[in-house]
Amino acid sequence: MGLQNQNLSFQMKGYNITTLNEFIIRRQANIPYAKGELSNLLHHIGIAAKVVHKKVNKAGLVDVLGEAGNVNIQGEHQQKLDVFADMQFTAALKDSGECCGIASEEDQEIITFEDELSLDGKYIVCMDPLDGSSNINVNVSIGTIFSIYRRISPRGEKAQLIDFLQEGNKQIAAGYIIYGSSTMLVYTTGMGVNGFTLDTGIGEFCLSHPDIKTPQDGNIYSVNEGNYNNFSEGVKKYIKYCQDKDKETKRPYTARYIGSLVADFHRNLLKGGIFIYPQTAKAPKGKLRLLYECNPIAYIAEQAGGKATDGEQRILDLKPESLHQRVPFYTGSTKMIDKAEEFLKKYK
Ligand code: P6P
């Protein structure tokens, strides 16, 4: 059954839902000359998300907990679910025929798809297939993050490194899947941010958070204060500012940090707040990776009316130098980012 017919059937039965596929097709209708390639790519990402959801949801019951024994490019012990998620999203992107290659947190080099259909693919994808995976064994929400670009290298040829080292402001689409109390897919194609919740009863992502706008101000701050002694003076002063009592600005703020980027970001996106992973003595460039963590999250933050910088510059304007490059990361409510940057500047 074609995508249109399948979704029409839901409407005929009186279900008042908009499925991800229906939404993608409606949006495609608004994009002149869109031939459905991006829609098809997003559809395949949705399929992989459902497959990974099933595995993550049963993680305690089937043998996917614990480490897979290998160590990834980051020197992190790969959890079995990491490997599973990497394989599922890689396969889905290859099957779409729209993607000529990927850069993944789990793989040192780019992966090129060299079948005839994929070689002609218009897009490349940077992804963190399962971010925050050290939280898997303790049942804390984890996430998949993806970022889609038009390739620069000629179609019909192998994807090149230059396709992946584009500024974040060149992204065509970006999104994340959060495997939490429910599984949600949140994405943007540059026309706002929309959130879809997986209805396992019908196996569909259904529009649950249309046109997400993040509050301009907030009272949640998210930072790993265990690194406090390694922070710069400006970051330390900003954290103390968050903790000071001030009725007018509703301080002290609430500290919320669960060490899983997608979960920490998603909460602050909806409620307002600031997420900070600054440079520390241990991580002089910060910890989070530009290509497949900061750029996609930054695109979503901005599209929802928020901000994302490295403490000075807009994340989306940074020119990547390497696939796994790390950058300091400040993202969330615009007024909170501006205030944090005031402290960074004053105590530079
Ligand atoms: P720390 C998870 O490993 C991750 O990459 C992000 O999901 C998360 O925001 C960050 O690292 C947490 O790092 O050093 O605070 O444990």
mmCIF file with all atom_site columns, N, CA and C in Angstrom, residues 59 63-72 76-87 105-106 129-138 142:
data_model
loop_
_atom_site.group_PDB
_atom_site.id
_atom_site.type_symbol
_atom_site.label_atom_id
_atom_site.label_alt_id
_atom_site.label_comp_id
_atom_site.label_asym_id
_atom_site.label_entity_id
_atom_site.label_seq_id
_atom_site.pdbx_PDB_ins_code
_atom_site.Cartn_x
_atom_site.Cartn_y
_atom_site.Cartn_z
_atom_site.occupancy
_atom_site.B_iso_or_equiv
_atom_site.pdbx_formal_charge
_atom_site.auth_seq_id
_atom_site.auth_comp_id
_atom_site.auth_asym_id
_atom_site.auth_atom_id
_atom_site.pdbx_PDB_model_num
ATOM 1   N N  . ALA A 1 59  ? 16.297 -3.989  26.215 1.00 0.00 ? 59  ALA A N  1
ATOM 2   C CA . ALA A 1 59  ? 17.744 -4.135  26.480 1.00 0.00 ? 59  ALA A CA 1
ATOM 3   C C  . ALA A 1 59  ? 18.007 -5.005  27.701 1.00 0.00 ? 59  ALA A C  1
ATOM 4   N N  . ASP A 1 63  ? 20.183 -10.338 25.163 1.00 0.00 ? 63  ASP A N  1
ATOM 5   C CA . ASP A 1 63  ? 21.608 -10.159 25.406 1.00 0.00 ? 63  ASP A CA 1
ATOM 6   C C  . ASP A 1 63  ? 22.202 -9.026  24.586 1.00 0.00 ? 63  ASP A C  1
ATOM 7   N N  . VAL A 1 64  ? 21.732 -7.787  24.855 1.00 0.00 ? 64  VAL A N  1
ATOM 8   C CA . VAL A 1 64  ? 22.349 -6.641  24.153 1.00 0.00 ? 64  VAL A CA 1
ATOM 9   C C  . VAL A 1 64  ? 22.960 -5.678  25.157 1.00 0.00 ? 64  VAL A C  1
ATOM 10  N N  . LEU A 1 65  ? 22.877 -6.056  26.426 1.00 0.00 ? 65  LEU A N  1
ATOM 11  C CA . LEU A 1 65  ? 23.499 -5.179  27.419 1.00 0.00 ? 65  LEU A CA 1
ATOM 12  C C  . LEU A 1 65  ? 24.995 -5.445  27.434 1.00 0.00 ? 65  LEU A C  1
ATOM 13  N N  . GLY A 1 66  ? 25.679 -4.577  28.119 1.00 0.00 ? 66  GLY A N  1
ATOM 14  C CA . GLY A 1 66  ? 27.098 -4.835  28.281 1.00 0.00 ? 66  GLY A CA 1
ATOM 15  C C  . GLY A 1 66  ? 27.876 -4.498  27.018 1.00 0.00 ? 66  GLY A C  1
ATOM 16  N N  . GLU A 1 67  ? 29.178 -4.682  27.116 1.00 0.00 ? 67  GLU A N  1
ATOM 17  C CA . GLU A 1 67  ? 30.056 -4.199  26.057 1.00 0.00 ? 67  GLU A CA 1
ATOM 18  C C  . GLU A 1 67  ? 30.197 -5.224  24.945 1.00 0.00 ? 67  GLU A C  1
ATOM 19  N N  . ALA A 1 68  ? 30.392 -4.687  23.746 1.00 0.00 ? 68  ALA A N  1
ATOM 20  C CA . ALA A 1 68  ? 30.569 -5.581  22.598 1.00 0.00 ? 68  ALA A CA 1
ATOM 21  C C  . ALA A 1 68  ? 32.028 -6.032  22.524 1.00 0.00 ? 68  ALA A C  1
ATOM 22  N N  . GLY A 1 69  ? 32.848 -5.533  23.423 1.00 0.00 ? 69  GLY A N  1
ATOM 23  C CA . GLY A 1 69  ? 34.230 -6.005  23.406 1.00 0.00 ? 69  GLY A CA 1
ATOM 24  C C  . GLY A 1 69  ? 35.150 -5.133  22.586 1.00 0.00 ? 69  GLY A C  1
ATOM 25  N N  . ASN A 1 70  ? 34.571 -4.406  21.555 1.00 0.00 ? 70  ASN A N  1
ATOM 26  C CA . ASN A 1 70  ? 35.509 -3.569  20.802 1.00 0.00 ? 70  ASN A CA 1
ATOM 27  C C  . ASN A 1 70  ? 35.544 -2.161  21.395 1.00 0.00 ? 70  ASN A C  1
ATOM 28  N N  . VAL A 1 71  ? 36.551 -1.419  20.968 1.00 0.00 ? 71  VAL A N  1
ATOM 29  C CA . VAL A 1 71  ? 36.689 -0.021  21.395 1.00 0.00 ? 71  VAL A CA 1
ATOM 30  C C  . VAL A 1 71  ? 36.538 0.848   20.154 1.00 0.00 ? 71  VAL A C  1
ATOM 31  N N  . ASN A 1 72  ? 35.672 1.908   20.221 1.00 0.00 ? 72  ASN A N  1
ATOM 32  C CA . ASN A 1 72  ? 35.451 2.697   18.993 1.00 0.00 ? 72  ASN A CA 1
ATOM 33  C C  . ASN A 1 72  ? 36.521 3.783   18.849 1.00 0.00 ? 72  ASN A C  1
ATOM 34  N N  . GLU A 1 76  ? 36.182 4.635   23.311 1.00 0.00 ? 76  GLU A N  1
ATOM 35  C CA . GLU A 1 76  ? 35.126 4.219   24.251 1.00 0.00 ? 76  GLU A CA 1
ATOM 36  C C  . GLU A 1 76  ? 34.761 2.756   24.000 1.00 0.00 ? 76  GLU A C  1
ATOM 37  N N  . HIS A 1 77  ? 34.553 2.016   25.053 1.00 0.00 ? 77  HIS A N  1
ATOM 38  C CA . HIS A 1 77  ? 34.128 0.616   24.892 1.00 0.00 ? 77  HIS A CA 1
ATOM 39  C C  . HIS A 1 77  ? 32.758 0.599   24.233 1.00 0.00 ? 77  HIS A C  1
ATOM 40  N N  . GLN A 1 78  ? 32.669 -0.080  23.066 1.00 0.00 ? 78  GLN A N  1
ATOM 41  C CA . GLN A 1 78  ? 31.397 -0.101  22.353 1.00 0.00 ? 78  GLN A CA 1
ATOM 42  C C  . GLN A 1 78  ? 30.419 -1.023  23.075 1.00 0.00 ? 78  GLN A C  1
ATOM 43  N N  . GLN A 1 79  ? 29.279 -0.452  23.417 1.00 0.00 ? 79  GLN A N  1
ATOM 44  C CA . GLN A 1 79  ? 28.227 -1.266  24.012 1.00 0.00 ? 79  GLN A CA 1
ATOM 45  C C  . GLN A 1 79  ? 27.577 -2.055  22.883 1.00 0.00 ? 79  GLN A C  1
ATOM 46  N N  . LYS A 1 80  ? 27.063 -3.205  23.121 1.00 0.00 ? 80  LYS A N  1
ATOM 47  C CA . LYS A 1 80  ? 26.447 -4.007  22.051 1.00 0.00 ? 80  LYS A CA 1
ATOM 48  C C  . LYS A 1 80  ? 25.361 -3.212  21.321 1.00 0.00 ? 80  LYS A C  1
ATOM 49  N N  . LEU A 1 81  ? 24.586 -2.424  22.027 1.00 0.00 ? 81  LEU A N  1
ATOM 50  C CA . LEU A 1 81  ? 23.500 -1.663  21.399 1.00 0.00 ? 81  LEU A CA 1
ATOM 51  C C  . LEU A 1 81  ? 24.062 -0.584  20.484 1.00 0.00 ? 81  LEU A C  1
ATOM 52  N N  . ASP A 1 82  ? 25.236 -0.041  20.842 1.00 0.00 ? 82  ASP A N  1
ATOM 53  C CA . ASP A 1 82  ? 25.908 0.928   19.952 1.00 0.00 ? 82  ASP A CA 1
ATOM 54  C C  . ASP A 1 82  ? 26.096 0.293   18.588 1.00 0.00 ? 82  ASP A C  1
ATOM 55  N N  . VAL A 1 83  ? 26.674 -0.907  18.637 1.00 0.00 ? 83  VAL A N  1
ATOM 56  C CA . VAL A 1 83  ? 27.036 -1.611  17.403 1.00 0.00 ? 83  VAL A CA 1
ATOM 57  C C  . VAL A 1 83  ? 25.764 -1.936  16.617 1.00 0.00 ? 83  VAL A C  1
ATOM 58  N N  . PHE A 1 84  ? 24.752 -2.382  17.348 1.00 0.00 ? 84  PHE A N  1
ATOM 59  C CA . PHE A 1 84  ? 23.469 -2.736  16.700 1.00 0.00 ? 84  PHE A CA 1
ATOM 60  C C  . PHE A 1 84  ? 22.873 -1.504  16.030 1.00 0.00 ? 84  PHE A C  1
ATOM 61  N N  . ALA A 1 85  ? 22.840 -0.387  16.751 1.00 0.00 ? 85  ALA A N  1
ATOM 62  C CA . ALA A 1 85  ? 22.245 0.854   16.210 1.00 0.00 ? 85  ALA A CA 1
ATOM 63  C C  . ALA A 1 85  ? 23.036 1.343   15.005 1.00 0.00 ? 85  ALA A C  1
ATOM 64  N N  . ASP A 1 86  ? 24.367 1.255   15.098 1.00 0.00 ? 86  ASP A N  1
ATOM 65  C CA . ASP A 1 86  ? 25.221 1.694   13.975 1.00 0.00 ? 86  ASP A CA 1
ATOM 66  C C  . ASP A 1 86  ? 24.887 0.872   12.732 1.00 0.00 ? 86  ASP A C  1
ATOM 67  N N  . MET A 1 87  ? 24.726 -0.430  12.928 1.00 0.00 ? 87  MET A N  1
ATOM 68  C CA . MET A 1 87  ? 24.433 -1.322  11.788 1.00 0.00 ? 87  MET A CA 1
ATOM 69  C C  . MET A 1 87  ? 23.050 -1.015  11.201 1.00 0.00 ? 87  MET A C  1
ATOM 70  N N  . GLU A 1 105 ? 29.859 8.222   14.546 1.00 0.00 ? 105 GLU A N  1
ATOM 71  C CA . GLU A 1 105 ? 30.689 8.296   15.751 1.00 0.00 ? 105 GLU A CA 1
ATOM 72  C C  . GLU A 1 105 ? 31.431 7.003   15.972 1.00 0.00 ? 105 GLU A C  1
ATOM 73  N N  . GLU A 1 106 ? 30.855 5.909   15.473 1.00 0.00 ? 106 GLU A N  1
ATOM 74  C CA . GLU A 1 106 ? 31.424 4.586   15.744 1.00 0.00 ? 106 GLU A CA 1
ATOM 75  C C  . GLU A 1 106 ? 32.525 4.191   14.770 1.00 0.00 ? 106 GLU A C  1
ATOM 76  N N  . PRO A 1 129 ? 24.936 7.070   16.177 1.00 0.00 ? 129 PRO A N  1
ATOM 77  C CA . PRO A 1 129 ? 23.848 6.085   16.173 1.00 0.00 ? 129 PRO A CA 1
ATOM 78  C C  . PRO A 1 129 ? 23.231 5.841   17.546 1.00 0.00 ? 129 PRO A C  1
ATOM 79  N N  . LEU A 1 130 ? 24.043 5.894   18.595 1.00 0.00 ? 130 LEU A N  1
ATOM 80  C CA . LEU A 1 130 ? 23.458 5.746   19.926 1.00 0.00 ? 130 LEU A CA 1
ATOM 81  C C  . LEU A 1 130 ? 24.296 6.554   20.914 1.00 0.00 ? 130 LEU A C  1
ATOM 82  N N  . ASP A 1 131 ? 23.857 7.780   21.127 1.00 0.00 ? 131 ASP A N  1
ATOM 83  C CA . ASP A 1 131 ? 24.619 8.689   21.995 1.00 0.00 ? 131 ASP A CA 1
ATOM 84  C C  . ASP A 1 131 ? 24.199 8.471   23.450 1.00 0.00 ? 131 ASP A C  1
ATOM 85  N N  . GLY A 1 132 ? 25.202 8.552   24.341 1.00 0.00 ? 132 GLY A N  1
ATOM 86  C CA . GLY A 1 132 ? 24.893 8.395   25.765 1.00 0.00 ? 132 GLY A CA 1
ATOM 87  C C  . GLY A 1 132 ? 24.812 6.931   26.147 1.00 0.00 ? 132 GLY A C  1
ATOM 88  N N  . SER A 1 133 ? 25.463 6.085   25.313 1.00 0.00 ? 133 SER A N  1
ATOM 89  C CA . SER A 1 133 ? 25.239 4.631   25.482 1.00 0.00 ? 133 SER A CA 1
ATOM 90  C C  . SER A 1 133 ? 25.794 4.101   26.799 1.00 0.00 ? 133 SER A C  1
ATOM 91  N N  . SER A 1 134 ? 26.664 4.876   27.471 1.00 0.00 ? 134 SER A N  1
ATOM 92  C CA . SER A 1 134 ? 27.149 4.394   28.782 1.00 0.00 ? 134 SER A CA 1
ATOM 93  C C  . SER A 1 134 ? 25.972 4.349   29.768 1.00 0.00 ? 134 SER A C  1
ATOM 94  N N  . ASN A 1 135 ? 24.841 4.971   29.376 1.00 0.00 ? 135 ASN A N  1
ATOM 95  C CA . ASN A 1 135 ? 23.671 4.963   30.271 1.00 0.00 ? 135 ASN A CA 1
ATOM 96  C C  . ASN A 1 135 ? 22.756 3.777   30.037 1.00 0.00 ? 135 ASN A C  1
ATOM 97  N N  . ILE A 1 136 ? 23.070 2.981   29.014 1.00 0.00 ? 136 ILE A N  1
ATOM 98  C CA . ILE A 1 136 ? 22.138 1.893   28.630 1.00 0.00 ? 136 ILE A CA 1
ATOM 99  C C  . ILE A 1 136 ? 21.888 0.967   29.816 1.00 0.00 ? 136 ILE A C  1
ATOM 100 N N  . ASN A 1 137 ? 22.986 0.571   30.486 1.00 0.00 ? 137 ASN A N  1
ATOM 101 C CA . ASN A 1 137 ? 22.849 -0.474  31.511 1.00 0.00 ? 137 ASN A CA 1
ATOM 102 C C  . ASN A 1 137 ? 22.078 0.004   32.734 1.00 0.00 ? 137 ASN A C  1
ATOM 103 N N  . VAL A 1 138 ? 21.889 1.320   32.847 1.00 0.00 ? 138 VAL A N  1
ATOM 104 C CA . VAL A 1 138 ? 21.166 1.815   34.023 1.00 0.00 ? 138 VAL A CA 1
ATOM 105 C C  . VAL A 1 138 ? 19.844 2.473   33.627 1.00 0.00 ? 138 VAL A C  1
ATOM 106 N N  . ILE A 1 142 ? 18.529 7.400   26.137 1.00 0.00 ? 142 ILE A N  1
ATOM 107 C CA . ILE A 1 142 ? 19.657 7.579   25.197 1.00 0.00 ? 142 ILE A CA 1
ATOM 108 C C  . ILE A 1 142 ? 19.079 8.055   23.868 1.00 0.00 ? 142 ILE A C  1
#
